[in-house]
Short mmCIF file of C-alpha atoms in Angstrom, two decimals:
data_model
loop_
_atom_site.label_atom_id
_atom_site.label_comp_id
_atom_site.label_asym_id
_atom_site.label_seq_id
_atom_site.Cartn_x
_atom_site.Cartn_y
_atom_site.Cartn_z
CA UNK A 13 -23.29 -18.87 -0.36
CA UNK A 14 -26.46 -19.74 1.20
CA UNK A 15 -26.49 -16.24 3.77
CA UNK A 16 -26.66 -14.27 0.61
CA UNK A 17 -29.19 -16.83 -1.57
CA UNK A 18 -31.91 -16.38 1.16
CA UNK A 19 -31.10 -12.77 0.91
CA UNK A 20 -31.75 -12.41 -2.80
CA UNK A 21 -35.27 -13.64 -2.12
CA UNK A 22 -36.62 -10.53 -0.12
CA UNK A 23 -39.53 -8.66 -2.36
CA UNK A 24 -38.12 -7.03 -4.65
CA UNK A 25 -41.10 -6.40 -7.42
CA UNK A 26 -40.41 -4.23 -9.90
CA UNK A 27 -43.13 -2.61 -12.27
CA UNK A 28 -43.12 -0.78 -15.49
CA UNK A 29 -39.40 -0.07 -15.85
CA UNK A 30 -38.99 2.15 -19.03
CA UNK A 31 -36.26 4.07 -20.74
CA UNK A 32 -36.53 7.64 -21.57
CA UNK A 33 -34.38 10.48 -23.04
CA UNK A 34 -32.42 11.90 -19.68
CA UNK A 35 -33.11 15.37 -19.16
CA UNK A 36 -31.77 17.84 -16.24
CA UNK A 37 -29.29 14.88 -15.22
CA UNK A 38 -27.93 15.04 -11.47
CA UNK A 39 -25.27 12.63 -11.54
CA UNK A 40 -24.17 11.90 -14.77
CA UNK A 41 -23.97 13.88 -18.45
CA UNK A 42 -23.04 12.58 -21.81
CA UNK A 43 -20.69 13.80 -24.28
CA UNK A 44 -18.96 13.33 -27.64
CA UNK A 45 -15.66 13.89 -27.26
CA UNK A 46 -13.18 14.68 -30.15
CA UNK A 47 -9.52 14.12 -30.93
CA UNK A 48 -6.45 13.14 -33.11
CA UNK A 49 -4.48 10.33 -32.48
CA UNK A 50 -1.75 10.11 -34.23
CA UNK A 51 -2.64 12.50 -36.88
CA UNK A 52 -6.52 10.30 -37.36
CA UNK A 53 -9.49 12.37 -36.38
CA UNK A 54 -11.50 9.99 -33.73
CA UNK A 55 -14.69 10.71 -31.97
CA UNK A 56 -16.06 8.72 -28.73
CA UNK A 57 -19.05 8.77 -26.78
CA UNK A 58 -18.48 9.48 -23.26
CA UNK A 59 -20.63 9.59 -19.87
CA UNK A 60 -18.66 12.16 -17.08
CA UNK A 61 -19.52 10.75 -13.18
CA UNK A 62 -18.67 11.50 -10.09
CA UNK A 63 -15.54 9.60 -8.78
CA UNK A 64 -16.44 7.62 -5.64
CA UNK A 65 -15.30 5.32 -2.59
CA UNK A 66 -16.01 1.90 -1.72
CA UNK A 67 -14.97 0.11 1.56
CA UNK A 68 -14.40 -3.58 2.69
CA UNK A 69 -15.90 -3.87 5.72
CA UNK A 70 -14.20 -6.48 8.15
CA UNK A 71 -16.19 -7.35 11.45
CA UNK A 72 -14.28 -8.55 13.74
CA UNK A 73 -16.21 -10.67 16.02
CA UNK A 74 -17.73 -12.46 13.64
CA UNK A 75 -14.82 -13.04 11.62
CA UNK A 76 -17.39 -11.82 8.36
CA UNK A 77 -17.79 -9.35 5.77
CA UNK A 78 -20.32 -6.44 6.21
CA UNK A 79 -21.79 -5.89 2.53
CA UNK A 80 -24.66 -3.85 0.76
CA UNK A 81 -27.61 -5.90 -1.57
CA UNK A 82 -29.90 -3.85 -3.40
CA UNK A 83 -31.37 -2.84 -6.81
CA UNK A 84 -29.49 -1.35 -9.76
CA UNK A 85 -31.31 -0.38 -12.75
CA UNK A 86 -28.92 -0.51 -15.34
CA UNK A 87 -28.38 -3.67 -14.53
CA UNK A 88 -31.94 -4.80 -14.56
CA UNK A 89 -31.86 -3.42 -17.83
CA UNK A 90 -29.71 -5.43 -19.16
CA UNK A 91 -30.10 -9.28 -18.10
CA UNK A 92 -30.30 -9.81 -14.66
CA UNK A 93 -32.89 -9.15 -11.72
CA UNK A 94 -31.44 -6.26 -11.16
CA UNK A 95 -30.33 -7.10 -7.57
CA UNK A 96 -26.36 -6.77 -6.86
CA UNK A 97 -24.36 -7.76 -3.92
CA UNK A 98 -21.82 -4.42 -3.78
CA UNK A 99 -19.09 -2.96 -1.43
CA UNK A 100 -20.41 -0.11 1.36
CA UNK A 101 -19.77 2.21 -1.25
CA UNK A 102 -20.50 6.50 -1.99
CA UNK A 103 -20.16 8.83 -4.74
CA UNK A 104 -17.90 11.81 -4.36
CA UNK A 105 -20.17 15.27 -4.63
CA UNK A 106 -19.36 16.51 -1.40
CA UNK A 107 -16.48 18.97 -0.32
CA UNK A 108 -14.76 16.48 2.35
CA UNK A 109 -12.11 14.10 2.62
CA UNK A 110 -12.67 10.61 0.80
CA UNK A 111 -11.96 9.25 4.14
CA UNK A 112 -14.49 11.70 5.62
CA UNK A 113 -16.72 10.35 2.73
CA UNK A 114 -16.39 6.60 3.42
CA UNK A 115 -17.14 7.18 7.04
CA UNK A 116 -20.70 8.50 6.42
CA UNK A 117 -21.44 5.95 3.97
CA UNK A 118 -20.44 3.03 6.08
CA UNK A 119 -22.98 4.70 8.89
CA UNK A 120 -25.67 5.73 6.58
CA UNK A 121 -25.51 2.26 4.58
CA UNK A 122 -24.59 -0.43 7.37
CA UNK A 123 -25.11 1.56 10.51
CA UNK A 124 -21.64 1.32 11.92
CA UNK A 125 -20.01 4.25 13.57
CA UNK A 126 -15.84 4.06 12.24
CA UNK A 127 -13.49 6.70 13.27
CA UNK A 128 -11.65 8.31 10.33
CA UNK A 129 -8.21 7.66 11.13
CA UNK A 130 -9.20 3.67 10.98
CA UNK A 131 -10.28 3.63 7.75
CA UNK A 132 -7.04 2.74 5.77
CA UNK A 133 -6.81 3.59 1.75
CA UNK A 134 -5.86 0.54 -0.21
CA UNK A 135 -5.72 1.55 -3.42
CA UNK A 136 -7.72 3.35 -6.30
CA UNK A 137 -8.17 2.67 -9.96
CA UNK A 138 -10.65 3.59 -12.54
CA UNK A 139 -14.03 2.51 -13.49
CA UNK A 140 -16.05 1.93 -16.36
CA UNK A 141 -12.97 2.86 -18.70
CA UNK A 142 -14.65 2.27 -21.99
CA UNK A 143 -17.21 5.28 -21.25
CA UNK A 144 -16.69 6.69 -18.16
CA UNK A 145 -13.10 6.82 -16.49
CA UNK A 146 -14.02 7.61 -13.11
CA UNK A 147 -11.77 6.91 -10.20
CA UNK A 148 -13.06 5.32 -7.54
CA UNK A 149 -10.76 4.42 -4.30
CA UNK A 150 -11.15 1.59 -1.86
CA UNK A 151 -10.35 1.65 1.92
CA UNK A 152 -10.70 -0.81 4.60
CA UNK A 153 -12.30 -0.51 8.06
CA UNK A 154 -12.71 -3.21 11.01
CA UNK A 155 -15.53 -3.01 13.14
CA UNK A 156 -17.58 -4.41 16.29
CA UNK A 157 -20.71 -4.68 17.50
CA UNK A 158 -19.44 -1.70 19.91
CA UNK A 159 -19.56 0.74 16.65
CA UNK A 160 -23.25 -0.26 15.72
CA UNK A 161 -25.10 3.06 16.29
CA UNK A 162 -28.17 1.91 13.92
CA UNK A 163 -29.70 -0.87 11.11
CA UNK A 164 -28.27 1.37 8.01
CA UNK A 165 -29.79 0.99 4.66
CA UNK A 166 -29.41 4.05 3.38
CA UNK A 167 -31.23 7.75 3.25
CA UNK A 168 -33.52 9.66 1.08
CA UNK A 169 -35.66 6.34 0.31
CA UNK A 170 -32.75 4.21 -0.29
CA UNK A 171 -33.66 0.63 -0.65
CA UNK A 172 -30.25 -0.87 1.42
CA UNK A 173 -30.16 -4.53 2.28
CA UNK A 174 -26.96 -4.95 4.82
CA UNK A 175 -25.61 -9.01 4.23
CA UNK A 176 -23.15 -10.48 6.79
CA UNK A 177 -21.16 -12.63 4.56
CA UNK A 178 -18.51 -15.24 6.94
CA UNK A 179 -15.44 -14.80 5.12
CA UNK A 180 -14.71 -18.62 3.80
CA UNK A 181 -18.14 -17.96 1.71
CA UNK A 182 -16.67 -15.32 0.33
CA UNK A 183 -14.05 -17.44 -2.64
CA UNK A 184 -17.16 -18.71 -3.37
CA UNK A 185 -19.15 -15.57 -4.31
CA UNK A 186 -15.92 -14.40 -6.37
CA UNK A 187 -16.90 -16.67 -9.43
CA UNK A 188 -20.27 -17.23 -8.46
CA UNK A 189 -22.07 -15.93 -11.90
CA UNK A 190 -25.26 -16.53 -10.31
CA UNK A 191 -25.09 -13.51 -8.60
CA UNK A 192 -24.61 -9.91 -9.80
CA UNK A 193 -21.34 -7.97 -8.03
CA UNK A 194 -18.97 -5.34 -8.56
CA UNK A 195 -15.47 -5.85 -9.55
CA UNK A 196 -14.23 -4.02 -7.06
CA UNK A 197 -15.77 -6.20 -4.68
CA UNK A 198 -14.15 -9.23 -5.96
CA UNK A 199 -11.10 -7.64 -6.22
CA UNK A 200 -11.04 -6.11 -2.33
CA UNK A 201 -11.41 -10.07 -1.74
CA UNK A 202 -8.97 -11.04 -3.48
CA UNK A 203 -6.51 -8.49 -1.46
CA UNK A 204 -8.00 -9.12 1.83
CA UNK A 205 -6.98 -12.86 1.31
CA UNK A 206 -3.55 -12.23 -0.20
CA UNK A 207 -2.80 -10.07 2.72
CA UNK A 208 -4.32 -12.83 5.22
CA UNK A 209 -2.16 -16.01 3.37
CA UNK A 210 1.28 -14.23 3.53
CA UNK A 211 0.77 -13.12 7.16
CA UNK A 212 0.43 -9.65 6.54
CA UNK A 213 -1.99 -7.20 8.67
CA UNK A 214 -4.69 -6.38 6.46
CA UNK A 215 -4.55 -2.96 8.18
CA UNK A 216 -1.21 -2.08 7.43
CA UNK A 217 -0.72 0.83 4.28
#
């Protein structure tokens, strides 16, 4: 894990951080929903976001992962640096194909150029269940230094960090608590390497 320790040091300072009552939200509203189950009145706070995609990047020369580092608030917030090692990954708020989706934000974030038809849907599954429910599905996408059209990190003053993680570092990072991820990172792992141990292609549906 020591590619994505030295990363974790870049400056990162962060300066009077403060909570306030969200007003004209853009990505998220809250809600109190209300129901019956069986026959009991039941209330539950809920937060409605935009579903989203997240890919597993696989280069292929360099037999590594290409992944995203940078700074989430919320988790800041609550008891960490605020600095998470994540999937190339998108919200959903535009009217194209989640594959069309996942193509832009593997450009914008790592600066790799994938066709759409190589970008193969693994799976999706649900988020965030106890307040949010959104659905977020995962593809995968090889690529080569061929694709590279730029350094990514984002647009619209993103703040992207793009890690090159070899891929026997990255059991390690699974249970590594020392550093803040995403389940569904751990989890594309965890399929890339099932595929990879019974001799499957990873880029078969």
């Amino acid at each position: 894990m020591s590619m994505i320790k030295r990363n974790l040091k870049m400056q990162n300072k962060i300066e009077k951080f403060t909570l306030k009552p969200l007003e004209d939200p853009k990505f998220i509203t809250t809600a109190r929903a209300a129901y019956e189950q069986n026959g009991i009145k039941k209330s539950w706070e809920i937060v409605k976001a935009h579903d989203s995609v997240a890919i597993l990047i696989y280069h292929t020369e360099r037999d590594a992962f290409i992944l995203v580092q940078q700074f989430r608030p919320a988790v800041y917030m609550n008891n960490h640096d605020g600095m998470t090692v994540e999937l190339c990954a998108g919200i959903v708020d535009k009217d194209l194909s989640l594959e069309q989706i996942a193509k832009e934000e593997i450009e914008e974030e790592c600066g790799y150029a994938v066709p759409v038809e190589k970008i193969v849907k693994i799976t999706s599954f649900y988020t965030s269940v106890g307040f949010a429910g959104s659905r977020q599905t995962l593809y995968y996408a090889e690529i080569d230094e061929s694709m590279k059209v730029s350094e990514g990190g984002g647009i619209e003053g993103e703040v992207i960090e793009v890690i090159v993680l070899p891929t026997q570092e990255a059991a390690d990072l699974i249970l590594d608590e020392n550093i803040a991820k995403t389940p569904g990172l751990m989890f594309a792992f965890m399929w890339w390497y099932a595929r990879s141990t019974n001799g499957n292609s990873v880029t078969g549906r």
